[in-house]
CSV table of C-alpha atoms in Angstrom, one decimal:
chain,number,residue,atom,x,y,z
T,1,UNK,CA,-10.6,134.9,92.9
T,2,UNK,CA,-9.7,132.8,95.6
T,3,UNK,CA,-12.0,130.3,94.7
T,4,UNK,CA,-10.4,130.2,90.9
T,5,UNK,CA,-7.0,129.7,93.0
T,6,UNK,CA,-7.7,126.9,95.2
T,7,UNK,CA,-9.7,125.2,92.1
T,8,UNK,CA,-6.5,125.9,90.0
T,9,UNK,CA,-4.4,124.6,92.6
T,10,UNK,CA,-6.5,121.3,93.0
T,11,UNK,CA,-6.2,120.7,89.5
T,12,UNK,CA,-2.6,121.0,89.4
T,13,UNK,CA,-2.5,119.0,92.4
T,14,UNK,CA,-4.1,115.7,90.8
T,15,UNK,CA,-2.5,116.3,87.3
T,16,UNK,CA,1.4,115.3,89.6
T,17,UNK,CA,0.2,113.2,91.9
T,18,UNK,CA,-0.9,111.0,88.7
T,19,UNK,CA,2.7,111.4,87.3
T,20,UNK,CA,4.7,110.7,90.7
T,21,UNK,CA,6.6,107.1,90.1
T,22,UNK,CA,8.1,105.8,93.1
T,23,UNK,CA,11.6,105.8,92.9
T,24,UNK,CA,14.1,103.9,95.1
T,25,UNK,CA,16.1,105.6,98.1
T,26,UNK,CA,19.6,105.2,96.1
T,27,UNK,CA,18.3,107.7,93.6
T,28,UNK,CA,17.2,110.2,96.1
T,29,UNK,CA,20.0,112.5,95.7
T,30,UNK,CA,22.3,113.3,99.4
T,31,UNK,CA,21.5,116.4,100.1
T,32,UNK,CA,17.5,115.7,100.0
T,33,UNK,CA,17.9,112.5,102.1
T,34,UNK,CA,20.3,114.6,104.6
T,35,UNK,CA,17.9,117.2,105.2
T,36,UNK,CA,14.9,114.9,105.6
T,37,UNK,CA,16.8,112.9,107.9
T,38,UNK,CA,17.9,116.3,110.0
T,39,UNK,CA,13.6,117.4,110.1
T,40,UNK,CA,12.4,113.9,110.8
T,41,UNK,CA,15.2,111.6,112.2
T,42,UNK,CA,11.5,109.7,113.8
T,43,UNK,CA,10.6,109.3,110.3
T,44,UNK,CA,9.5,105.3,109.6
T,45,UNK,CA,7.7,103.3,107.0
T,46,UNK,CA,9.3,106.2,103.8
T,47,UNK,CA,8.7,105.9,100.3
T,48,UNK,CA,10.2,108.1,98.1
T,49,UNK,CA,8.7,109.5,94.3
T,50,UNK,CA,9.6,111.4,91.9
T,51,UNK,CA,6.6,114.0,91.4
T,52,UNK,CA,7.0,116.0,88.4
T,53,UNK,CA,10.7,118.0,89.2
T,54,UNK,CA,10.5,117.5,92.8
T,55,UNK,CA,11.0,114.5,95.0
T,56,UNK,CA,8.0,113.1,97.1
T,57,UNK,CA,7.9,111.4,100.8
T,58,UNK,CA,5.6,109.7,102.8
T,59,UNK,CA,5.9,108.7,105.9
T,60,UNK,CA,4.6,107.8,109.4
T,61,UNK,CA,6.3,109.6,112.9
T,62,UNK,CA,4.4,108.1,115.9
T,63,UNK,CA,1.8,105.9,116.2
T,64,UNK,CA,-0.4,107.0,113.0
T,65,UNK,CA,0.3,111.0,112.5
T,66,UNK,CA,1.2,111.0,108.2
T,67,UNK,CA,3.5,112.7,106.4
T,68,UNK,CA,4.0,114.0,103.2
T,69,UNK,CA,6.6,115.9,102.3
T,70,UNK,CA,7.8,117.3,99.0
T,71,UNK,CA,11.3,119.0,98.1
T,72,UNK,CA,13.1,120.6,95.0
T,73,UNK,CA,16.7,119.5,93.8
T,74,UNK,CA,18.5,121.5,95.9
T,75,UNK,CA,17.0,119.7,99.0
T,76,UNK,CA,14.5,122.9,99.9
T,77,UNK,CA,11.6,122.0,101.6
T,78,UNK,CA,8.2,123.2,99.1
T,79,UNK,CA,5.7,121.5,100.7
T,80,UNK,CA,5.0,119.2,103.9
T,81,UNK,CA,1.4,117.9,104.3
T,82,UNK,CA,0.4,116.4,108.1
T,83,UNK,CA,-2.2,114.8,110.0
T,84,UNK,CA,-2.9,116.8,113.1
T,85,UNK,CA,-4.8,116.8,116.3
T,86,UNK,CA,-8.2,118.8,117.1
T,87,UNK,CA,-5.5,120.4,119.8
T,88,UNK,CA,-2.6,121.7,117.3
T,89,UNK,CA,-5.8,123.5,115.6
T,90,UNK,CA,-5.2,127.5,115.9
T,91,UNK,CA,-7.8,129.2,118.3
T,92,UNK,CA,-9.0,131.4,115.4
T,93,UNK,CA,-10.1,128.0,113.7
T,94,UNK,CA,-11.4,126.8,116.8
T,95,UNK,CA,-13.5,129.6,117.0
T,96,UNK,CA,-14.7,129.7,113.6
T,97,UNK,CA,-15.9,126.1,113.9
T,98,UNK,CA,-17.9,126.7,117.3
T,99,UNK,CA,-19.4,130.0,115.2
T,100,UNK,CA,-20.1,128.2,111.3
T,101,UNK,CA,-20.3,125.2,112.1
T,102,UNK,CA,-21.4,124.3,115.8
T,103,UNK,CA,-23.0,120.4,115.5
T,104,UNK,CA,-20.1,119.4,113.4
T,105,UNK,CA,-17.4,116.9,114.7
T,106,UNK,CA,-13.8,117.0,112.6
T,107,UNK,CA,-12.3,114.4,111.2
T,108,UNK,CA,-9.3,114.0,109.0
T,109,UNK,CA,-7.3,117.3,109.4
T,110,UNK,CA,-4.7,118.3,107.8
T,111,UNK,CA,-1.8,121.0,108.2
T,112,UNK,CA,-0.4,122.4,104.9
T,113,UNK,CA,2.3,124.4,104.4
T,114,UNK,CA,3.1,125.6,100.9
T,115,UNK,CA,6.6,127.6,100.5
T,116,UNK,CA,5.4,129.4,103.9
T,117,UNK,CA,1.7,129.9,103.4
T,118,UNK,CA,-0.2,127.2,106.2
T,119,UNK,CA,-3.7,126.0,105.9
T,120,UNK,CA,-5.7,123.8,107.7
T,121,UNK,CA,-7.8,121.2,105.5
T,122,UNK,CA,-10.8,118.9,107.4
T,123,UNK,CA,-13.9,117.1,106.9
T,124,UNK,CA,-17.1,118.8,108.9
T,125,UNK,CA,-19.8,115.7,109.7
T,126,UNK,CA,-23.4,116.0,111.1
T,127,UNK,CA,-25.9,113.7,111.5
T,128,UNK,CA,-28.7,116.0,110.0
T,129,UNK,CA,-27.1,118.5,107.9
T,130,UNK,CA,-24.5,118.8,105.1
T,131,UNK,CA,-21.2,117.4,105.5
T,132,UNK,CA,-18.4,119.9,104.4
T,133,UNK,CA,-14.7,119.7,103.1
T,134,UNK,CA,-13.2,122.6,104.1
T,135,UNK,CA,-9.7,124.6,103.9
T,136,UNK,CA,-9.3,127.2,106.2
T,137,UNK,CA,-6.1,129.6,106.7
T,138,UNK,CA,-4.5,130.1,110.8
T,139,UNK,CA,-7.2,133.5,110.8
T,140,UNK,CA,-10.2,131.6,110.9
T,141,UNK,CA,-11.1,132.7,106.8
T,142,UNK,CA,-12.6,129.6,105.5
T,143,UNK,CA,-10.8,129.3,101.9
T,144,UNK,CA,-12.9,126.4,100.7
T,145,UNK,CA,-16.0,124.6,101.6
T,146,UNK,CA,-16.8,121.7,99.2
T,147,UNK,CA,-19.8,119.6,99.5
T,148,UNK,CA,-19.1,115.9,100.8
């Protein structure tokens, strides 16, 4: 079941990201831009787009640590997507990693939180074995592991 969820989540996933347009920051209305200016004031290099009903932005905070951040009309956060550090990882992850997959090295992770719901998504490498996309929740439960 969790599987059908994650798929049906994906698919939903690429099906708006293919219909954001960019829109210009004069037609982001106030209250969004006030609240994303109030939870990142650090926030540089921001583009804004429309993704379906809800208003997309990208940005940078620091040297290279992504953004992506996505709120309803009434200036709600829904989703924020972030690159993290091996560090910010939860110690349940960590664990699970040394455990399932002990050779590995991380790249490219990811903190998602959806309404309130956080997972962690990451790319597993190995020189001799099979190279993994996974999603894993702050408990260590591996939601998804996708063959790269």
């Amino acid at each position: 079941m969790k599987k059908q969820i994650l798929i049906f989540v994906a698919a939903i996933a690429i099906i708006s990201t293919s219909q954001a347009q960019d829109i210009p920051y004069s037609q982001v209305p106030s209250i969004i831009v006030n609240e994303f200016n109030k939870q990142f004031p650090k926030a540089k290099d921001v583009e804004w787009e429309m993704d379906g009903s809800l208003y997309n932005v990208d940005f940078e905070i620091g040297w290279s640590m992504d953004h992506e951040v996505w709120y309803n009309a009434e200036g709600k956060m829904v989703k924020h997507k972030e690159d993290i550090s091996k560090s910010e990882l939860p110690k349940a992850i960590n664990d699970r990693l040394r455990t399932d997959f002990k050779g590995y090295s991380i790249d490219d992770m990811e903190r998602i939180t959806d309404n309130d719901k956080v997972v962690y998504k990451m790319e597993l490498k190995a020189l001799t074995k099979q190279d993994w996309d996974i999603i894993i929740d702050a408990a260590g439960n591996v939601l998804s592991k996708i063959a790269d």
